[in-house]
Structure formats: structure tokens, C-alpha cells
Short mmCIF file of C-alpha atoms and ligand atoms in Angstrom, two decimals:
data_model
loop_
_atom_site.label_atom_id
_atom_site.label_comp_id
_atom_site.label_asym_id
_atom_site.label_seq_id
_atom_site.Cartn_x
_atom_site.Cartn_y
_atom_site.Cartn_z
CA UNK A 2 3.32 -72.05 21.09
CA UNK A 3 0.60 -70.49 23.76
CA UNK A 4 3.54 -68.46 24.59
CA UNK A 5 3.96 -67.27 20.77
CA UNK A 6 0.19 -66.21 21.29
CA UNK A 7 0.77 -64.12 23.98
CA UNK A 8 3.31 -62.47 22.97
CA UNK A 9 1.84 -61.76 19.33
CA UNK A 10 -1.22 -60.53 21.44
CA UNK A 11 0.61 -58.28 23.39
CA UNK A 12 2.84 -56.46 20.76
CA UNK A 13 -0.06 -56.25 18.56
CA UNK A 14 -1.87 -54.33 21.66
CA UNK A 15 1.03 -52.19 21.97
CA UNK A 16 1.24 -51.45 18.56
CA UNK A 17 -2.43 -50.09 18.49
CA UNK A 18 -1.59 -48.42 21.15
CA UNK A 19 1.03 -46.16 19.73
CA UNK A 20 -0.58 -46.05 16.99
CA UNK A 21 -3.36 -44.65 18.29
CA UNK A 22 -1.75 -42.31 20.81
CA UNK A 23 0.02 -40.83 17.61
CA UNK A 24 -3.35 -40.55 15.75
CA UNK A 25 -4.81 -38.18 18.68
CA UNK A 26 -1.80 -36.28 18.77
CA UNK A 27 -1.87 -35.85 14.83
CA UNK A 28 -3.96 -32.79 14.58
CA UNK A 29 -1.88 -31.08 17.39
CA UNK A 30 1.39 -32.21 15.39
CA UNK A 31 -0.43 -30.48 12.25
CA UNK A 32 -1.01 -27.48 13.81
CA UNK A 33 2.27 -26.72 14.69
CA UNK A 34 3.65 -28.17 11.63
CA UNK A 35 0.89 -25.48 10.00
CA UNK A 36 2.33 -22.74 12.29
CA UNK A 37 5.75 -23.14 11.74
CA UNK A 38 5.00 -23.12 7.68
CA UNK A 39 3.35 -19.66 7.89
CA UNK A 40 5.71 -18.51 10.49
CA UNK A 41 8.90 -19.60 7.75
CA UNK A 42 6.62 -18.03 4.89
CA UNK A 43 6.14 -14.82 6.55
CA UNK A 44 9.93 -14.69 7.61
CA UNK A 45 10.56 -15.46 3.79
CA UNK A 46 8.02 -12.58 2.68
CA UNK A 47 9.85 -10.22 4.90
CA UNK A 48 12.85 -10.37 2.89
CA UNK A 49 11.54 -10.40 -0.48
CA UNK A 50 9.34 -6.76 1.05
CA UNK A 51 12.99 -5.32 1.80
CA UNK A 52 14.24 -5.86 -1.06
CA UNK A 53 12.08 -5.28 -3.30
CA UNK A 54 9.05 -3.39 -2.19
CA UNK A 55 10.22 -0.83 0.92
CA UNK A 56 11.77 1.46 -1.94
CA UNK A 57 8.01 2.71 -2.69
CA UNK A 58 6.00 1.52 -0.10
CA UNK A 59 8.08 2.17 2.51
CA UNK A 60 9.99 0.16 5.35
CA UNK A 61 7.37 -0.44 7.58
CA UNK A 62 4.55 -0.55 4.49
CA UNK A 63 3.17 2.47 5.94
CA UNK A 64 4.44 4.55 2.67
CA UNK A 65 6.59 7.14 4.67
CA UNK A 66 10.01 5.93 5.03
CA UNK A 67 11.41 5.00 1.41
CA UNK A 68 15.44 5.28 0.84
CA UNK A 69 17.03 4.99 -2.78
CA UNK A 70 19.84 2.15 -3.03
CA UNK A 71 22.53 4.67 -1.70
CA UNK A 72 20.83 4.97 1.97
CA UNK A 73 19.64 8.56 1.31
CA UNK A 74 16.09 9.70 2.16
CA UNK A 75 13.46 9.90 -0.97
CA UNK A 76 9.33 10.04 -1.12
CA UNK A 77 7.48 6.83 -1.22
CA UNK A 78 6.24 6.13 -4.91
CA UNK A 79 3.52 3.47 -3.69
CA UNK A 80 0.25 3.73 -1.57
CA UNK A 81 0.70 2.28 2.33
CA UNK A 82 0.20 -1.11 2.90
CA UNK A 83 0.53 -1.44 6.09
CA UNK A 84 -3.17 0.53 6.91
CA UNK A 85 -6.87 0.00 8.24
CA UNK A 86 -8.42 0.44 4.89
CA UNK A 87 -6.29 -2.32 3.18
CA UNK A 88 -5.99 -4.64 6.01
CA UNK A 89 -9.31 -4.69 8.25
CA UNK A 90 -12.30 -6.13 6.82
CA UNK A 91 -15.74 -6.69 8.07
CA UNK A 92 -17.07 -10.65 8.14
CA UNK A 93 -17.44 -10.75 4.24
CA UNK A 94 -13.59 -10.44 4.21
CA UNK A 95 -13.99 -7.34 2.09
CA UNK A 96 -12.21 -3.73 3.49
CA UNK A 97 -12.90 -0.17 2.39
CA UNK A 98 -9.96 0.04 -0.16
CA UNK A 99 -11.72 -3.10 -2.01
CA UNK A 100 -15.07 -1.82 -1.87
CA UNK A 101 -13.06 1.62 -3.35
CA UNK A 102 -11.71 -0.61 -5.98
CA UNK A 103 -14.96 -2.47 -6.93
CA UNK A 104 -13.08 -5.98 -6.14
CA UNK A 105 -15.95 -8.51 -5.17
CA UNK A 106 -13.69 -11.98 -3.99
CA UNK A 107 -11.53 -11.58 -0.68
CA UNK A 108 -8.72 -9.73 0.82
CA UNK A 109 -6.12 -12.36 0.48
CA UNK A 110 -6.97 -12.56 -3.63
CA UNK A 111 -7.06 -8.45 -3.80
CA UNK A 112 -3.46 -8.44 -2.59
CA UNK A 113 -2.23 -11.34 -4.41
CA UNK A 114 -3.81 -10.51 -7.79
CA UNK A 115 -2.35 -6.77 -7.43
CA UNK A 116 1.77 -8.15 -6.32
CA UNK A 117 1.17 -10.62 -9.23
CA UNK A 118 -0.18 -8.59 -12.33
CA UNK A 119 0.75 -4.89 -10.90
CA UNK A 120 -1.38 -2.63 -11.85
CA UNK A 121 -1.11 -0.99 -15.77
CA UNK A 122 -0.59 2.71 -16.02
CA UNK A 123 0.99 3.34 -12.47
CA UNK A 124 4.56 2.74 -11.10
CA UNK A 125 3.54 -0.71 -9.43
CA UNK A 126 5.50 -3.29 -11.45
CA UNK A 127 4.37 -6.65 -12.30
CA UNK A 128 6.27 -9.57 -9.87
CA UNK A 129 4.73 -12.84 -10.86
CA UNK A 130 6.37 -14.95 -13.54
CA UNK A 131 3.26 -15.86 -15.03
CA UNK A 132 3.27 -12.53 -16.58
CA UNK A 133 6.75 -11.84 -17.18
CA UNK A 134 7.83 -10.62 -13.67
CA UNK A 135 10.85 -11.70 -11.58
CA UNK A 136 9.27 -13.70 -8.72
CA UNK A 137 7.98 -17.12 -7.96
CA UNK A 138 4.35 -18.48 -7.46
CA UNK A 139 5.68 -19.36 -3.71
CA UNK A 140 7.67 -15.77 -3.59
CA UNK A 141 4.56 -13.68 -4.37
CA UNK A 142 2.35 -16.16 -1.80
CA UNK A 143 5.27 -15.42 1.00
CA UNK A 144 5.13 -11.71 0.21
CA UNK A 145 1.33 -11.77 0.52
CA UNK A 146 1.52 -13.81 3.71
CA UNK A 147 3.86 -11.08 5.08
CA UNK A 148 1.47 -8.03 4.31
CA UNK A 149 -1.69 -9.75 6.08
CA UNK A 150 0.27 -10.32 8.91
CA UNK A 151 0.37 -6.66 9.19
CA UNK A 152 -3.31 -6.59 10.42
CA UNK A 153 -3.76 -6.53 14.08
CA UNK A 154 -6.11 -5.56 16.88
CA UNK A 155 -3.85 -2.02 17.19
CA UNK A 156 -4.43 -1.18 13.44
CA UNK A 157 -8.08 -1.89 13.12
CA UNK A 158 -9.22 -0.29 16.60
CA UNK A 159 -7.58 2.88 15.57
CA UNK A 160 -10.75 5.48 14.72
CA UNK A 161 -10.27 5.94 10.65
CA UNK A 162 -10.18 10.03 10.46
CA UNK A 163 -12.44 11.56 7.37
CA UNK A 164 -12.88 15.01 6.31
CA UNK A 165 -15.60 16.34 4.12
CA UNK A 166 -12.87 18.50 1.27
CA UNK A 167 -15.05 21.51 0.40
CA UNK A 168 -15.85 22.01 -3.48
CA UNK A 169 -13.64 24.64 -3.89
CA UNK A 170 -10.21 25.35 -3.73
CA UNK A 171 -12.01 28.94 -2.32
CA UNK A 172 -13.89 26.87 -0.20
CA UNK A 173 -10.85 25.28 1.52
CA UNK A 174 -9.24 28.66 1.79
CA UNK A 175 -12.64 30.26 3.81
CA UNK A 176 -12.08 27.11 5.97
CA UNK A 177 -8.29 27.68 6.12
CA UNK A 178 -7.03 31.00 5.70
CA UNK A 179 -3.73 31.27 6.74
CA UNK A 180 -1.80 28.92 4.51
CA UNK A 181 1.96 28.23 5.95
CA UNK A 182 4.05 27.98 2.80
CA UNK A 183 7.09 27.73 4.45
CA UNK A 184 5.21 24.48 6.13
CA UNK A 185 4.01 23.76 2.80
CA UNK A 186 7.49 23.38 1.49
CA UNK A 187 8.35 20.68 3.82
CA UNK A 188 5.57 18.85 3.52
CA UNK A 189 6.00 18.56 -0.27
CA UNK A 190 8.60 16.18 0.42
CA UNK A 191 6.95 14.34 3.26
CA UNK A 192 4.39 13.76 1.83
CA UNK A 193 6.69 12.03 -0.94
CA UNK A 194 5.86 14.36 -3.81
CA UNK A 195 8.90 15.68 -4.40
CA UNK A 196 9.77 12.09 -4.95
CA UNK A 197 8.27 12.36 -8.48
CA UNK A 198 7.81 16.25 -9.04
CA UNK A 199 11.36 16.87 -7.79
CA UNK A 200 11.58 20.22 -5.80
CA UNK A 201 9.74 23.14 -7.82
CA UNK A 202 12.66 25.53 -6.75
CA UNK A 203 15.36 22.95 -9.59
CA UNK A 204 17.38 21.34 -6.54
CA UNK A 205 16.08 18.05 -7.54
CA UNK A 206 14.47 17.84 -11.11
CA UNK A 207 11.21 15.92 -11.60
CA UNK A 208 10.98 12.04 -12.14
CA UNK A 209 7.83 11.14 -12.80
CA UNK A 210 5.29 13.68 -12.37
CA UNK A 211 5.85 17.18 -14.31
CA UNK A 212 8.01 20.26 -12.87
CA UNK A 213 5.35 21.97 -10.78
CA UNK A 214 7.83 25.56 -10.51
CA UNK A 215 5.42 27.12 -12.81
CA UNK A 216 2.13 25.60 -12.07
CA UNK A 217 0.77 29.16 -10.30
CA UNK A 218 0.52 30.31 -13.79
CA UNK A 219 0.22 27.02 -15.77
CA UNK A 220 -2.34 25.72 -13.21
CA UNK A 221 -4.87 28.32 -14.40
CA UNK A 222 -4.57 27.06 -18.38
CA UNK A 223 -5.36 23.66 -17.66
CA UNK A 224 -9.16 23.07 -17.22
CA UNK A 225 -11.76 25.96 -18.49
CA UNK A 226 -12.99 27.77 -15.91
CA UNK A 227 -10.82 26.81 -13.35
CA UNK A 228 -7.98 28.96 -11.67
CA UNK A 229 -4.49 27.44 -10.64
CA UNK A 230 -5.53 27.50 -7.32
CA UNK A 231 -8.65 25.18 -8.00
CA UNK A 232 -6.54 23.10 -10.38
CA UNK A 233 -3.83 22.27 -8.07
CA UNK A 234 -6.45 21.19 -5.12
CA UNK A 235 -8.11 19.18 -7.70
CA UNK A 236 -5.18 17.36 -8.68
CA UNK A 237 -4.23 16.42 -5.39
CA UNK A 238 -7.89 15.24 -3.99
CA UNK A 239 -8.60 13.35 -7.51
CA UNK A 240 -5.51 12.93 -9.41
CA UNK A 241 -7.89 11.32 -12.13
CA UNK A 242 -9.79 14.12 -12.92
CA UNK A 243 -7.62 15.58 -15.13
CA UNK A 244 -4.64 14.14 -16.64
CA UNK A 245 -1.31 16.52 -17.41
CA UNK A 246 -0.03 16.22 -20.82
CA UNK A 247 3.73 16.61 -20.27
CA UNK A 248 5.74 14.46 -18.17
CA UNK A 249 9.64 13.91 -17.80
CA UNK A 250 9.75 10.65 -19.47
CA UNK A 251 6.94 11.66 -22.43
CA UNK A 252 3.35 11.91 -22.26
CA UNK A 253 1.69 11.52 -18.74
CA UNK A 254 -0.24 8.03 -18.55
CA UNK A 255 -3.75 7.83 -17.56
CA UNK A 256 -6.11 7.58 -16.33
CA UNK A 257 -5.47 6.07 -13.88
CA UNK A 258 -2.77 8.71 -13.32
CA UNK A 259 0.51 7.65 -12.04
CA UNK A 260 0.15 10.14 -9.22
CA UNK A 261 -1.37 8.27 -5.76
CA UNK A 262 -4.87 8.92 -5.42
CA UNK A 263 -4.83 8.87 -1.47
CA UNK A 264 -3.70 12.19 -0.14
CA UNK A 265 -7.27 13.66 0.48
CA UNK A 266 -7.65 10.32 2.99
CA UNK A 267 -3.87 10.82 4.08
CA UNK A 268 -4.63 14.63 5.04
CA UNK A 269 -8.04 14.01 6.61
CA UNK A 270 -6.16 13.89 10.00
CA UNK A 271 -4.69 17.43 9.27
CA UNK A 272 -6.73 19.18 6.49
CA UNK A 273 -4.43 22.15 7.10
CA UNK A 274 -1.76 20.77 5.49
CA UNK A 275 -3.57 21.09 2.15
CA UNK A 276 -3.95 24.96 2.53
CA UNK A 277 -0.26 24.64 3.30
CA UNK A 278 0.83 23.04 0.04
CA UNK A 279 -1.47 25.35 -1.94
CA UNK A 280 0.05 28.23 -0.32
CA UNK A 281 3.77 26.83 -1.30
CA UNK A 282 2.82 25.73 -4.89
CA UNK A 283 0.94 28.98 -5.53
CA UNK A 284 3.60 31.57 -4.05
CA UNK A 285 0.44 32.90 -1.77
C1 HEC B 322 8.22 1.67 -8.14
C2 HEC B 322 7.39 1.49 -6.90
C3 HEC B 322 6.98 0.20 -6.67
C4 HEC B 322 7.38 -0.67 -6.29
C5 HEC B 322 8.82 -1.41 -6.19
C6 HEC B 322 6.72 -1.94 -5.75
N1 HEC B 322 5.08 -1.17 -5.92
FE1 HEC B 322 3.29 -1.76 -5.11
N2 HEC B 322 2.63 -0.36 -5.74
C7 HEC B 322 2.93 1.10 -6.14
C8 HEC B 322 2.13 2.02 -6.75
C9 HEC B 322 2.41 3.94 -7.88
C10 HEC B 322 0.87 1.57 -5.86
C11 HEC B 322 -0.89 1.89 -6.26
C12 HEC B 322 -1.05 2.05 -7.68
C13 HEC B 322 -2.20 3.00 -7.76
O1 HEC B 322 -2.05 3.99 -8.11
O2 HEC B 322 -3.22 2.14 -7.69
C14 HEC B 322 0.97 0.24 -5.72
C15 HEC B 322 0.15 -0.78 -5.27
C16 HEC B 322 0.36 -1.80 -4.73
C17 HEC B 322 -0.32 -2.67 -4.05
C18 HEC B 322 -2.00 -2.39 -3.70
C19 HEC B 322 -2.55 -1.49 -2.89
C20 HEC B 322 -3.85 -0.68 -2.75
O3 HEC B 322 -4.28 -0.64 -1.69
O4 HEC B 322 -4.37 -0.71 -3.73
C21 HEC B 322 0.04 -3.83 -3.30
C22 HEC B 322 -0.85 -4.58 -2.71
C23 HEC B 322 1.13 -3.79 -3.77
N3 HEC B 322 1.40 -2.31 -4.63
C24 HEC B 322 2.31 -4.49 -3.47
C25 HEC B 322 3.45 -4.11 -3.42
C26 HEC B 322 4.43 -5.38 -3.21
C27 HEC B 322 4.54 -6.64 -2.44
C28 HEC B 322 5.90 -4.79 -3.66
C29 HEC B 322 6.92 -5.62 -3.58
C30 HEC B 322 7.16 -7.05 -4.01
C31 HEC B 322 5.59 -3.52 -4.36
N4 HEC B 322 4.46 -3.44 -4.22
C32 HEC B 322 6.24 -3.27 -4.87
C33 HEC B 322 4.61 1.39 -6.40
C34 HEC B 322 5.54 -0.23 -6.40
C1 HEC B 323 3.95 8.80 -7.41
C2 HEC B 323 4.07 9.67 -8.18
C3 HEC B 323 3.52 11.18 -7.57
C4 HEC B 323 3.59 11.81 -6.39
C5 HEC B 323 3.97 10.75 -5.22
C6 HEC B 323 2.99 12.88 -6.53
N1 HEC B 323 1.90 13.04 -7.52
FE1 HEC B 323 1.12 14.64 -8.73
N2 HEC B 323 1.62 14.07 -10.62
C7 HEC B 323 2.37 12.77 -10.48
C8 HEC B 323 1.79 12.39 -12.05
C9 HEC B 323 2.49 11.35 -13.05
C10 HEC B 323 1.07 13.63 -13.02
C11 HEC B 323 0.54 13.95 -14.39
C12 HEC B 323 -0.45 12.88 -14.56
C13 HEC B 323 -1.88 13.57 -13.62
O1 HEC B 323 -2.16 14.95 -14.50
O2 HEC B 323 -2.38 13.27 -12.92
C14 HEC B 323 0.72 14.71 -11.29
C15 HEC B 323 0.15 15.71 -11.08
C16 HEC B 323 0.20 16.66 -10.69
C17 HEC B 323 -0.07 18.23 -10.63
C18 HEC B 323 -0.79 18.21 -12.05
C19 HEC B 323 0.40 18.79 -12.95
C20 HEC B 323 0.72 19.57 -14.35
O3 HEC B 323 1.06 19.63 -14.76
O4 HEC B 323 -0.86 19.72 -14.54
C21 HEC B 323 -0.13 18.27 -9.62
C22 HEC B 323 -0.41 19.99 -9.48
C23 HEC B 323 0.59 17.62 -8.87
N3 HEC B 323 0.51 16.39 -9.84
C24 HEC B 323 0.57 17.91 -7.49
C25 HEC B 323 1.00 16.87 -6.46
C26 HEC B 323 1.37 17.21 -4.99
C27 HEC B 323 1.24 18.22 -4.52
C28 HEC B 323 1.61 15.76 -4.54
C29 HEC B 323 1.96 15.56 -3.16
C30 HEC B 323 0.70 16.23 -2.05
C31 HEC B 323 1.86 14.90 -5.60
N4 HEC B 323 1.41 16.01 -6.97
C32 HEC B 323 2.63 13.83 -5.29
C33 HEC B 323 2.87 12.00 -9.85
C34 HEC B 323 2.92 12.36 -8.54
#
């Protein structure tokens, strides 16, 4: 009888010790588990991204390197996603891009909402099954986790370069008088203009935006009082200011325009690029 009580007591104490120990380790185990879960979610998001998003946003999300299904490099058609204005937020979790888009909620919700619902009137498709797209809720979440994972100290400590664009095309020409048309031709491809507008010499037909082969003449007829140079200049900086009528697939949609609205930001590092593209398109 005595022995049984002693054994019982010891067993009880041992059980309590083991359970207590397990309980102490629980937070660490949970953290490890959630890291592993997050890792798997990002990995799965990476696969989804490569298969569905890279053709428009670029292989590394920089809006620079895009390929068609045959492996040929093409112009990107989507905004960069792996860049500071979208990902580098202040402590209230709002980034420059969200302020520009008047978004009041968090960064995660901003990205998730665009991925889920697409952006009407632009090339960005709907992805969530909830809105008739091809992806499940968990697939959307994994893709968003993959995009958010691009935020890094390196990315967010890069200085943001800005440039005050002159109000008129003439103002730009005064500042950069030597537009180089040959370089403009190369830039027209590397900025991705040709991905939508084709190449004005006709070697690649326009697909999304108007054919620009005659814009040096037509450009002067679009907006009262604008020269062709002024019109093209404004079209690049602010595609929504005026929506052209005829696109290759029918009437152009917008506003918002299907043309990306971030060329002013992208050319801020090198405003001479704008002068070169104008020289190319206007044949000067
Ligand atoms: C057919 C081209 C195309 C595909 C494919 C595409 N996107 Fe987009 N995406 C765009 C365009 C164009 C925009 C910019 C729309 C605009 O002008 O506001 C955009 C915008 C976005 C934005 C908002 C960026 C911002 O700063 O406002 C996110 C996030 C995004 N896409 C994620 C994705 C993800 C994730 C996928 C894959 C599941 C994807 N996109 C596939 C064309 C595409
Ligand atoms: C994602 C596709 C896309 C990209 C990339 C793009 N555009 Fe456009 N662009 C359009 C569409 C669509 C329109 C017509 C709607 C409008 O007027 O905004 C347009 C309109 C224009 C117009 C006015 C055309 C007219 O007939 O009135 C000019 C000029 C122009 N784009 C120049 C450029 C240049 C230069 C680049 C590269 C720096 C560029 N675009 C990049 C889609 C694009």
C-alpha cells in the first residue's frame, strides 16, 4: 500500500515536470512552427509569382526583365513591385505608393486587395476566385507574403531620387538640349514602351497602346494649344491627363489609362532619357 502511494506520487511529479517543461518550451516551438509556415508560404508564393506575374512585373519584381512564353525578352507591362515606394513604409504602415493611391488601411491589405481584385481599366487581372479569378484565398495570401518579403534594409536605405519635371516640353528641352534619337530608340524598348506600343518602324506591331509611328504629326492634333512635343511629354508623365481615342483593340479605356503612370519616377534618375525618347518619337 505504502509503496503504491510512493510510486503514484513519483509518477505524478514526473508527469508534472515533463508537462511543465513542455509548456515552457511551447512558445519557442510555436515560433519555430510559424517561421517554418511562413517560409513555406513564401516559397509557394514564389512559384505562383514566377508562373503568373513575372511576365508583366519582371522576374525579380523590378519591372525590368520580362519574357514571353517562348523565352523572348519583351517589355514589362506592370508597375515594379520590388521597389521602395511600395514596400518601405513608415511606422503607421503606410508607404509612399499608398499615399499616392489614397489608401487608408495597411500595406498588406493594399497589396492583397490589388492582387485579389485586380485594377479595373488596367492590364492588372483579377486573381481571387472570390471575384471570378483563378486563385484560392491561400494562394493569394502566399503570393502577397512573397511580395512583402522583398522589403529589406538594403532596399529601404537606398536614397529616393526625385526630379522636378519642367511644366512644358520646351522647359525640358532647354534643360537637356541634346536629345539623342538613337539612344531614345533603345530606351523605348528598355523602358517597356514597345511592349505596349510596338516599335514605330513597324517591325513589332502595337498591342495595347496606339501605334506611335505618326505621333510627331498626330500629337499636335490631340489637345488644343499643345504642340506634338508637349502632348507626348505630358502623355509620358501623366497618361491620365488625356486618353487617346484609338487603341489596337478598340477604343482606349480610361481614365485610368492602361499606360503605366510611373515613368516620371523611373526617369527621375536620368531625365536625359526623356529628352532622348522625345527626340526619337518626334524625329528631331
Ligand atoms: C497582364 C499583365 C499583368 C499580370 C499578369 C499581373 N499584373 Fe499586376 N499589375 C499590372 C499592371 C498594368 C499594374 C498597374 C495598374 C495601374 O496602372 O494601376 C499592376 C499592378 C499590380 C499591383 C499594384 C502595384 C501598385 O503599386 O499599385 C500589385 C500588387 C500587383 N500588380 C501584383 C500582381 C501579382 C501578384 C500578379 C500575379 C498573381 C500580377 N500582378 C500579375 C499588370 C499585370
Ligand atoms: C502598359 C502599356 C503601356 C506602356 C508600357 C506604355 N504605354 Fe503609352 N499608352 C498606352 C495606352 C493604352 C495608351 C492610350 C491611352 C492613353 O492615352 O493614356 C497610351 C498612350 C500613349 C501616348 C499617346 C498616344 C496617342 O495616340 O495619343 C504616347 C505618346 C505614349 N503612350 C508614349 C509612351 C512611351 C514613350 C512609353 C514608354 C516610356 C509608353 N507610352 C509606355 C499603353 C502603354
